[in-house]
Coordinates of C-alpha atoms and ligand atoms in Angstrom, one line a residue:
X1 CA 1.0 21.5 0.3
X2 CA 3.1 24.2 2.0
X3 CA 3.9 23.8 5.5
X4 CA 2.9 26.2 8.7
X5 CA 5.0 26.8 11.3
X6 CA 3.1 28.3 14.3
X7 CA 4.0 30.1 17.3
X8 CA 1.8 31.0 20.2
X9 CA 2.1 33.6 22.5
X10 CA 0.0 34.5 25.8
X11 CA -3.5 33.0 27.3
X12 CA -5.7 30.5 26.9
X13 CA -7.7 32.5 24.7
X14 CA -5.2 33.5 22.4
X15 CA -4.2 29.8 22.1
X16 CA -7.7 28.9 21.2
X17 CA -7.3 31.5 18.6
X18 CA -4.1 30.2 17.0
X19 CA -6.2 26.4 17.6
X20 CA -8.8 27.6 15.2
X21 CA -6.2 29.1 12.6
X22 CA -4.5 25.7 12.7
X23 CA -7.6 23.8 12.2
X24 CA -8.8 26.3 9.0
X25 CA -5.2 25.9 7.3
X26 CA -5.3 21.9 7.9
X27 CA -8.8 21.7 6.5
X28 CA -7.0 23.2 3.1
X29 CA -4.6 20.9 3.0
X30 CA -2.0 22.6 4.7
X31 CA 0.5 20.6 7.3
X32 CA 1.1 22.3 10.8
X33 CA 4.9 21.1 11.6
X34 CA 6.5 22.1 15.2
X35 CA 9.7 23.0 13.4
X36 CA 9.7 26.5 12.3
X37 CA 12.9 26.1 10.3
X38 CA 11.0 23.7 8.2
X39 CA 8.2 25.6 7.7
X40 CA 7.7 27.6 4.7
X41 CA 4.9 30.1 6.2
X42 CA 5.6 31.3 9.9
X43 CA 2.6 32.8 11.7
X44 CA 3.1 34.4 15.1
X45 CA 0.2 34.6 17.0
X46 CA 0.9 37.7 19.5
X47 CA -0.1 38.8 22.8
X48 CA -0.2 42.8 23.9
X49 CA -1.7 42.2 27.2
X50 CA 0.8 44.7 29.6
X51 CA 4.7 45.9 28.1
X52 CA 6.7 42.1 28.9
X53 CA 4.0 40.4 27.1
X54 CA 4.7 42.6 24.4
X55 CA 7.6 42.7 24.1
X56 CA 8.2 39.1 23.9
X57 CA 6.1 39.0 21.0
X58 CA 8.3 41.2 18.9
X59 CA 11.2 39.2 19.9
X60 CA 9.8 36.3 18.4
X61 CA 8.5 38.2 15.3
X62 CA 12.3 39.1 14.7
X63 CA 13.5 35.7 15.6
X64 CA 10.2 34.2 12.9
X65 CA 12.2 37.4 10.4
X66 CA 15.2 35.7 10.8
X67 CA 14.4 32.2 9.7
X68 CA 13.0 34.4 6.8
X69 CA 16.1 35.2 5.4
X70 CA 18.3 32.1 6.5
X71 CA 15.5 29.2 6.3
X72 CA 13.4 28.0 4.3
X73 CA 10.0 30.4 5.3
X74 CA 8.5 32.4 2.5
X75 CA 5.9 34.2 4.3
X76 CA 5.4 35.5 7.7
X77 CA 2.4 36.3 8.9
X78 CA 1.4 38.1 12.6
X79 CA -1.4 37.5 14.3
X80 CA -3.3 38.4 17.8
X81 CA -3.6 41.2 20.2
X82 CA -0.5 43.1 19.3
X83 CA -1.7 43.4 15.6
X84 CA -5.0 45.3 17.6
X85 CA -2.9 47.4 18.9
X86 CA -0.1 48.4 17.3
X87 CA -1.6 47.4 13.2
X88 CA 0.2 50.3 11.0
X89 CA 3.1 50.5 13.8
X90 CA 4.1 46.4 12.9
X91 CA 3.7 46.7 9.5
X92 CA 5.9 50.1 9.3
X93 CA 8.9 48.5 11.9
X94 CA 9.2 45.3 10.7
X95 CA 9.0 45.3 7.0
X96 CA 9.6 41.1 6.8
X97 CA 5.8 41.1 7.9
X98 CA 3.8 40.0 4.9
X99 CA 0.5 39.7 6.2
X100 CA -1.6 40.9 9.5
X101 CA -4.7 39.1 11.1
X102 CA -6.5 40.4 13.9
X103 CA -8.4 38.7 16.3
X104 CA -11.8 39.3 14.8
X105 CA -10.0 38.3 11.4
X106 CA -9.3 34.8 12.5
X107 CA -10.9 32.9 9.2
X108 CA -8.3 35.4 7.1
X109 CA -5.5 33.5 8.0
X110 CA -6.2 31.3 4.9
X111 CA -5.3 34.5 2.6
X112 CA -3.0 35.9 4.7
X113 CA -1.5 32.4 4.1
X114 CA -1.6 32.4 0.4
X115 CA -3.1 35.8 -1.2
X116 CA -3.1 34.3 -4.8
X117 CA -5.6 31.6 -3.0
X118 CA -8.9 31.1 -5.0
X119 CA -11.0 29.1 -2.1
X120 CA -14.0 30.8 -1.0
X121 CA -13.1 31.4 3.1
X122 CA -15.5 29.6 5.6
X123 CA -17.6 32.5 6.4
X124 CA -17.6 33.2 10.2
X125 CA -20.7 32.6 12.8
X126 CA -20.7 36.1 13.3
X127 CA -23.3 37.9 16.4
X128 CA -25.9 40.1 14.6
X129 CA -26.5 43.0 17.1
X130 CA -30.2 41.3 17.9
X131 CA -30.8 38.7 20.4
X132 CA -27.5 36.7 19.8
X133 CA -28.8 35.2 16.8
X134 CA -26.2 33.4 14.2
X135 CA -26.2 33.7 10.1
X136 CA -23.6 31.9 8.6
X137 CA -23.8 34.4 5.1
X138 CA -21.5 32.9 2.0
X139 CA -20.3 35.8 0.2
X140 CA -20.5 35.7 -3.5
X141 CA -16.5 36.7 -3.9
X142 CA -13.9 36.8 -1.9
X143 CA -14.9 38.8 0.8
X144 CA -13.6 42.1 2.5
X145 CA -11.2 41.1 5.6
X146 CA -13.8 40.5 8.2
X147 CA -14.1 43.6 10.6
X148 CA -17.2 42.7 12.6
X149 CA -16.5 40.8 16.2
X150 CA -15.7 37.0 15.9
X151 CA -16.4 34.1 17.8
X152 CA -15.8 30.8 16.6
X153 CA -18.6 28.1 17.0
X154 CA -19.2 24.2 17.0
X155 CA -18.9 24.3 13.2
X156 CA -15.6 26.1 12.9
X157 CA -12.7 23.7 12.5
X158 CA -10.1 23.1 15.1
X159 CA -6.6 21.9 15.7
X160 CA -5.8 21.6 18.8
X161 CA -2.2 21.7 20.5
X162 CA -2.9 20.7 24.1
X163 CA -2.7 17.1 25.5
X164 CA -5.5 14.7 24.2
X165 CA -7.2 14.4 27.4
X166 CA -7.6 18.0 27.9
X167 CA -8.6 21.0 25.6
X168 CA -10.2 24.7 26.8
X169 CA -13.3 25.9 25.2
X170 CA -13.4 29.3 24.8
X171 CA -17.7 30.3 25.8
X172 CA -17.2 34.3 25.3
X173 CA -15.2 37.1 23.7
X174 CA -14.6 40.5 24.3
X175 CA -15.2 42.0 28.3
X176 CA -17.6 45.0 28.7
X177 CA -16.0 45.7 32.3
X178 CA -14.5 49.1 32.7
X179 CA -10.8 47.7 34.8
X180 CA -8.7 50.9 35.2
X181 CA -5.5 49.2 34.2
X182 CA -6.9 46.7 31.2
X183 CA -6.7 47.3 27.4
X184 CA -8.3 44.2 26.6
X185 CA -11.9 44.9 26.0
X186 CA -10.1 48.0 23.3
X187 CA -9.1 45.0 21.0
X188 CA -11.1 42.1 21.9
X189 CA -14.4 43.7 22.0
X190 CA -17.8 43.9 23.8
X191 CA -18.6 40.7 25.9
X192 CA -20.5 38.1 23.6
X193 CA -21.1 34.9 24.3
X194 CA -22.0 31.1 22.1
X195 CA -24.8 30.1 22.1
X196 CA -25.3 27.4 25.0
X197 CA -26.0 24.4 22.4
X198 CA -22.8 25.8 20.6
X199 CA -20.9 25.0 23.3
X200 CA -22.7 22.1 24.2
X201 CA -22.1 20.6 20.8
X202 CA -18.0 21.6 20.8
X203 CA -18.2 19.5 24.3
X204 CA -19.6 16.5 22.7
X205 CA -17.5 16.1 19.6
X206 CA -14.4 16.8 22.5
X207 CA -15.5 14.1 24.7
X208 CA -16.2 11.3 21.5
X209 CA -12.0 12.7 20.6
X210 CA -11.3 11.2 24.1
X211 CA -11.2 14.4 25.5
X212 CA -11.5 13.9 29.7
X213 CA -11.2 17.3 31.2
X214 CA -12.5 20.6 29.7
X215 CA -11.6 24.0 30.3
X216 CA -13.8 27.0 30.2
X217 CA -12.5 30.3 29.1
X218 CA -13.7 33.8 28.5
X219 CA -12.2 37.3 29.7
X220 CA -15.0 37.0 32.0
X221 CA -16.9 33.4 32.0
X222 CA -19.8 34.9 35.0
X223 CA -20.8 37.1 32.5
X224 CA -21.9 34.0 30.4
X225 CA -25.1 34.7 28.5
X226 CA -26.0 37.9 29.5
X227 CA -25.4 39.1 26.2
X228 CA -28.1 36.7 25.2
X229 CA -30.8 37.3 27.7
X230 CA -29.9 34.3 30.2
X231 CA -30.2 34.8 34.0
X232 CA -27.2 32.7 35.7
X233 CA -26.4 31.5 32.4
X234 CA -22.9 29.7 33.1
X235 CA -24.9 27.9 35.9
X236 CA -27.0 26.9 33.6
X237 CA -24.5 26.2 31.2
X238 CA -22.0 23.9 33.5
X239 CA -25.6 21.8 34.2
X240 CA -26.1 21.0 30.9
X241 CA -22.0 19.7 30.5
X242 CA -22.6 18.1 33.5
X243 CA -24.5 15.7 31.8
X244 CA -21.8 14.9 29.0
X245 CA -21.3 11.3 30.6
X246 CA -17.7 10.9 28.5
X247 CA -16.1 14.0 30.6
X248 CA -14.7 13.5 33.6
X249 CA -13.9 17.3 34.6
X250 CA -15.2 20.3 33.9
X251 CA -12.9 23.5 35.0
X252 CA -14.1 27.4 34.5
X253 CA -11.7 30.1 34.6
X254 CA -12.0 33.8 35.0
X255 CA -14.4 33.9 37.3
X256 CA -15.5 38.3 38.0
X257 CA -16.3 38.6 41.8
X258 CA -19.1 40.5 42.0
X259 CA -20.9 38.0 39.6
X260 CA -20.3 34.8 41.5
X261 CA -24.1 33.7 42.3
X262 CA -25.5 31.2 45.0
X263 CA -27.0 29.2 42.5
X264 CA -23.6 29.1 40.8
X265 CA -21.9 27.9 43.5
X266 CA -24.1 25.4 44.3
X267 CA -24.3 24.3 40.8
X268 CA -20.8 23.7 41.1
X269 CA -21.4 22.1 44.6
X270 CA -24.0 19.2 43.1
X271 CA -22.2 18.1 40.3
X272 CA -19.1 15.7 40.3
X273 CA -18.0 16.7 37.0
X274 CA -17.5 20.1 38.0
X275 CA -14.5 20.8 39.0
X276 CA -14.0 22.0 42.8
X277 CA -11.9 24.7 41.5
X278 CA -12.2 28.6 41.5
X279 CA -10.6 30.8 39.5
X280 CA -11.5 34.8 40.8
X281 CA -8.7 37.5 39.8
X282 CA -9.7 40.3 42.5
X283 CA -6.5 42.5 41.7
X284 CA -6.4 44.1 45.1
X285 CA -8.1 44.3 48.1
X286 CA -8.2 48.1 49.6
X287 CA -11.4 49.4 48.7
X288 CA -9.6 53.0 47.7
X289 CA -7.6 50.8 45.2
X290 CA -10.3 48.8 43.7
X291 CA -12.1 52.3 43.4
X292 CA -9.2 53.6 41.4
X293 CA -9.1 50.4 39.6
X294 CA -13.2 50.8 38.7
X295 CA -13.8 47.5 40.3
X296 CA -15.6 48.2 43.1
X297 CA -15.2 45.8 45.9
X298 CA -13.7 45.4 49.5
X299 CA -10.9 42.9 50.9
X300 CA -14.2 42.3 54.1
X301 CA -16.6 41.3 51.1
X302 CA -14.2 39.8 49.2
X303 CA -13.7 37.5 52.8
X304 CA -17.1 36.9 53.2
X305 CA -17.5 35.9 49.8
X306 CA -14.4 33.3 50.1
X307 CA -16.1 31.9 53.6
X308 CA -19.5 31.7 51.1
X309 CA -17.8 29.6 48.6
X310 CA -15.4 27.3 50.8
X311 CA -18.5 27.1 52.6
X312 CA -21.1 25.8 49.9
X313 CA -18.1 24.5 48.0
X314 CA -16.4 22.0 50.6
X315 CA -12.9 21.4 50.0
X316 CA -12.7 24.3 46.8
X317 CA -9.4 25.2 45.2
X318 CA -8.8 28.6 45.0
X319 CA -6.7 30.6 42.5
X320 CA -6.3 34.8 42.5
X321 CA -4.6 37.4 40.3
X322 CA -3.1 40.7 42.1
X323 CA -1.9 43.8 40.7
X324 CA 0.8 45.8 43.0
X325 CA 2.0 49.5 42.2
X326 CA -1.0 50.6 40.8
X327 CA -1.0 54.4 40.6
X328 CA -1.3 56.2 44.1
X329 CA -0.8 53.0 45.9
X330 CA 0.0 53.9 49.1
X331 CA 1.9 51.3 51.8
X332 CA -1.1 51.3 53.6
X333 CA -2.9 50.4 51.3
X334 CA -0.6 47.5 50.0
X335 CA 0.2 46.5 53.9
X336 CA -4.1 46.2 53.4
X337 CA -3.8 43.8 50.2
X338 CA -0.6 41.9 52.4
X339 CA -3.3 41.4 55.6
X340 CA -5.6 40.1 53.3
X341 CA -3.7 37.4 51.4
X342 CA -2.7 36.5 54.7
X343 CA -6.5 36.1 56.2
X344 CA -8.0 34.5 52.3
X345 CA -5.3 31.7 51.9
X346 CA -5.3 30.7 48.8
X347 CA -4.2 28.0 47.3
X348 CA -3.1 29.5 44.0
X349 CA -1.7 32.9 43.5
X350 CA -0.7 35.1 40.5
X351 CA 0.6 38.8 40.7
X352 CA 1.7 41.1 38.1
X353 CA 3.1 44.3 38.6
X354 CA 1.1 47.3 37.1
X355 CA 2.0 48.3 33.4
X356 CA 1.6 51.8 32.4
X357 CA -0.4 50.7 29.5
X358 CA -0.7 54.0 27.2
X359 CA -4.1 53.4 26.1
X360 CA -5.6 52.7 29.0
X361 CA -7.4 55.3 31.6
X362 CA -5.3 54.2 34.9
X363 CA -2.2 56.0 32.4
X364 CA -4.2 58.9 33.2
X365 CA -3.7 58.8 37.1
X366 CA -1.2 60.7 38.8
X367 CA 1.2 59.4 41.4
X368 CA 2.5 56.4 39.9
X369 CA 4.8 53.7 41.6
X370 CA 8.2 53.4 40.9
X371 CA 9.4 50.5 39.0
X372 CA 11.8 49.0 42.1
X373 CA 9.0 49.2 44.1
X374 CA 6.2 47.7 41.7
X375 CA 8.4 44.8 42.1
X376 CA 9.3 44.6 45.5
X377 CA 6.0 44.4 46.3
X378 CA 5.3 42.1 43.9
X379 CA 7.7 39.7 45.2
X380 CA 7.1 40.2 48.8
X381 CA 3.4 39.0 48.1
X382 CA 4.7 35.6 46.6
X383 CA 7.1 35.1 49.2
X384 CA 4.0 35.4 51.6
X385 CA 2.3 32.8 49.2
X386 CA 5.2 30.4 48.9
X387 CA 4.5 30.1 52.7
X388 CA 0.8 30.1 52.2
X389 CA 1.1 27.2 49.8
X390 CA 3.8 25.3 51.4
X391 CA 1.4 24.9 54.2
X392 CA -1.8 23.9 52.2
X393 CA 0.3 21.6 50.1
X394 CA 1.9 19.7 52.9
X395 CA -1.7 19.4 55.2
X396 CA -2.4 17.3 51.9
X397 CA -0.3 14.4 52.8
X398 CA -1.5 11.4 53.2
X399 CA -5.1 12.1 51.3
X400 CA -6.0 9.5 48.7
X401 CA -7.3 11.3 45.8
X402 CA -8.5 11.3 42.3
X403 CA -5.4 12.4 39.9
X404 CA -5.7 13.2 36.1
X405 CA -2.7 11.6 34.4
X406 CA -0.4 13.8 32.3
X407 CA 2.2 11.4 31.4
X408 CA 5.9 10.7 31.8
X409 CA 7.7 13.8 33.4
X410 CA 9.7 16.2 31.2
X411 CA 11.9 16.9 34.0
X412 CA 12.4 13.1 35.6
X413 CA 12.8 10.0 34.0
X414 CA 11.4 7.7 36.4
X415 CA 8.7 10.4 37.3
X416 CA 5.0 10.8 35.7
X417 CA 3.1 13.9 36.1
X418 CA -1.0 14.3 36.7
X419 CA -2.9 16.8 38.4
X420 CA -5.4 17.1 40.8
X421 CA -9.0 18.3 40.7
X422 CA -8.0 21.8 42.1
X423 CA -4.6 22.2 40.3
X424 CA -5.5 23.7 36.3
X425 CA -3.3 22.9 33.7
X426 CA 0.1 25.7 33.2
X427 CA -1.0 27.7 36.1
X428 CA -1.5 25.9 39.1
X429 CA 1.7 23.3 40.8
X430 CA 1.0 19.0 39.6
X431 CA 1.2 15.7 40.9
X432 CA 4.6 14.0 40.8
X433 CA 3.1 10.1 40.7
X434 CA 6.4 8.1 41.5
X435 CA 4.8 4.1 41.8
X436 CA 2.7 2.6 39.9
X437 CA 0.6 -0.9 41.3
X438 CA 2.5 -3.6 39.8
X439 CA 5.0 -1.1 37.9
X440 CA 2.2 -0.7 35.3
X441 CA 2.4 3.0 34.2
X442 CA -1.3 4.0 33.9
X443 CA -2.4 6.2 30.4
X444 CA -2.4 9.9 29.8
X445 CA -5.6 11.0 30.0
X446 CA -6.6 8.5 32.8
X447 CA -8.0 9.2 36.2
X448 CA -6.1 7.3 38.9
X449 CA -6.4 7.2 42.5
X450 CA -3.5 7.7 44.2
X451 CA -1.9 8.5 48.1
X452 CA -0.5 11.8 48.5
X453 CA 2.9 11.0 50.0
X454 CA 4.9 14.2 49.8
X455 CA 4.4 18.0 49.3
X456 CA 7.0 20.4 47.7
X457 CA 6.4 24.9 48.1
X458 CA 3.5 23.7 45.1
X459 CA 3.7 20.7 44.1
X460 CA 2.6 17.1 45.6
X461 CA 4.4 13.5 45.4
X462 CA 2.1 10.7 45.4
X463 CA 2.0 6.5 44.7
X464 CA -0.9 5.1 42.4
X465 CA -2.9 2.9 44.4
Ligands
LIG501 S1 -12.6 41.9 33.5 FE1 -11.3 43.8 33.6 S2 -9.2 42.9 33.6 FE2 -10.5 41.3 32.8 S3 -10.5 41.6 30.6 FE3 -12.3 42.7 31.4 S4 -11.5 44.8 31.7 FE4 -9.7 43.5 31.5

């Protein structure tokens, strides 16, 4: 059978996507290899998200296009969020492309793959337009490339590429919120959500693969079952996972701030398996910004709401995502998002700096920021975080805590890596674990407690106890 070569760009979600591809081509037979010059179809799975992102992905379509024509690949095939966008562009400006698949197309791979191919395609769970409900419908022929929203299920095969112990579970698609600055909900759709015993089921088979630590992911996971007529539905949702004995943790990301209930938090609060962990992109903090940014919102709330949850959420980790140089952005008003970062401490901290996406309405808005100072104030806000973090790390020392074992470091021989309970994997800083009791290196996958010995600007140095 021919072998895949796979490349995946961008988030969580997209990896998920490129997961599920993986898992449809392997269940025909096909091999996945990590070696793109021995593979003999190259898929790129793209990202479009703002200009660098995109970028990059074109730079690894051409480099995919070269091992066309010097190695062994027949056929290369692009997929994601770039294909969304920029469909009839790609296929006009890069002529080695042989096949598209868009991110609602996700069960085409397997033609895009091999066109001559006479296997019926697993028809997709797709969301009828009423109540949510699912209708798996097998087509009599070969059906049309799927157009209608997709949303994998429990059912849909998977292969997954992160570490054993760990693996993200995507509970929604699509956004329905109106972000100023954000193309995603053009291409990824209206918000839907699976089904809660979807999910539920996908946990289970996870946890009996040895699975220890799920990740939740959505463009926005508070959202969670509106779409299906559920009040608090991720609330709901995390108690039911709660209950999967074989997990140990149980992480939610992209958390929107002005859905973050009470009975969310303290859902999170009364559980042990849920993670202590909040993820909350609030992209600024002046209220005239978020206003321009159609977010709404207030750096005061936004303090409140962070006293709310460290309060009902004792010893919380908590991550953020910024935007600077957002059209019209005064000093003032950025000298307002510096005072708050200040006063919120965080423990984790992203910032981009705005992308004149074409498509998307803040392109509209006058007064935009010049490039050298988009990213002067971009980097003046992590310096401020370095500090931030420097500070929260090292007031860590000498705790004893639970640590989720990576494995052996990629960067130190003598060196394992884990993470803590408020560090997510990629994102967040890790756990350098330096002794072991008896010099017995534990397992990946295994929680450990260990003594926090050291602290770095992000990351922590501890012994195995
Ligand atoms: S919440 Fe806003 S930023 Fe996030 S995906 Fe939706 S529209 Fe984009």
């Amino acid at each position: 059978m021919k072998k895949i070569g796979f490349v995946s760009l961008g988030c969580p979600k997209n990896l998920v996507d490129s997961e599920v591809m993986m898992g449809l081509l392997a269940g025909e037979g096909y091999e996945i290899t990590p070696r793109a010059e021995e593979a003999e179809v190259l898929v790129v799975n793209t990202c479009s998200f703002i200009e660098s992102a995109q970028q990059e992905s074109v730079d690894a379509i051409l480099e995919m296009a070269e091992l066309k024509k010097s190695g062994r690949a027949r056929r290369l095939i692009v997929a994601g969020c770039l294909v969304e966008r920029y469909r009839s562009e790609i296929q006009r400006d890069i002529p080695e492309i042989d096949a598209l698949v868009g991110t609602n197309e996700l069960p085409d791979i397997l033609r895009a793959v091999n066109p001559e191919s006479k296997t019926l395609q697993p028809a997709p769970a797709m969301m009828l337009p009423t109540a949510g409900r699912a209708l798996p419908v097998l087509p009599a022929a070969l059906p049309e490339p799927v157009t209608a929203p997709y949303l994998y299920d429990e059912l849909t095969p998977r292969l997954r590429a992160t570490a054993g112990h760990t693996a993200y579970i995507k509970i929604a698609e699509g956004c329905d919120h109106p972000c100023a600055f954000c193309v995603i909900p053009h291409y990824r759709g209206k918000f839907r959500s699976r089904r809660p015993e979807s999910v539920l089921a996908e946990a289970r088979r996870l946890a009996a693969e040895g699975v220890r630590e799920i990740v939740l992911i959505g463009q926005d996971t508070t959202c969670y079952g509106e779409d299906l007529g559920l009040r608090d539905g991720l609330a709901g949702l995390l108690a039911q996972l709660a209950a999967v004995e074989e997990l140990a943790w149980i992480r939610t990301l992209y958390f929107y701030p002005n859905k973050v209930t009470t009975r969310l938090l303290e859902t999170i609060a009364a559980h042990p398996r849920l993670c202590k962990y909040i993820d909350m992109p609030l992209q600024h903090a002046s209220p005239a910004v978020l206003k321009r940014m159609r977010r709404g919102g207030t750096g005061e709330h936004f303090l409140r709401l962070l006293e709310k949850i460290r309060s009902l959420i004792p010893g919380v980790a908590l991550r953020t995502t910024f935007i600077t140089g957002f059209p019209g952005e005064t000093a003032a008003e950025f000298a307002e998002l510096c005072d708050f970062v200040a006063a919120a401490e965080f423990d984790w901290m992203g910032v981009f700096g705005y992308s004149d996406e074409a498509t998307s309405q803040a392109h509209q808005l006058a007064d935009k920021v010049d490039e050298k100072t988009v990213a002067a104030r971009r980097d003046r806000l992590m310096r401020m975080q370095k500090k931030i973090s420097r500070r929260r790390r090292r007031a860590e020392v000498g705790r004893r805590v639970p640590v989720l074992v990576e494995g052996p470091s990629r960067e130190a021989d003598y060196l394992w890596e884990g993470r803590l309970e408020g560090q997510a994997p990629e994102i967040d800083g890790k756990i350098w674990l330096s002794e072991f009791p008896g010099d017995q290196a534990p397992r990946p996958g295994q929680i450990v407690t260990a003594e926090i010995i050291a602290a770095h600007d992000y990351d922590l140095v501890a012994r195995v106890l």
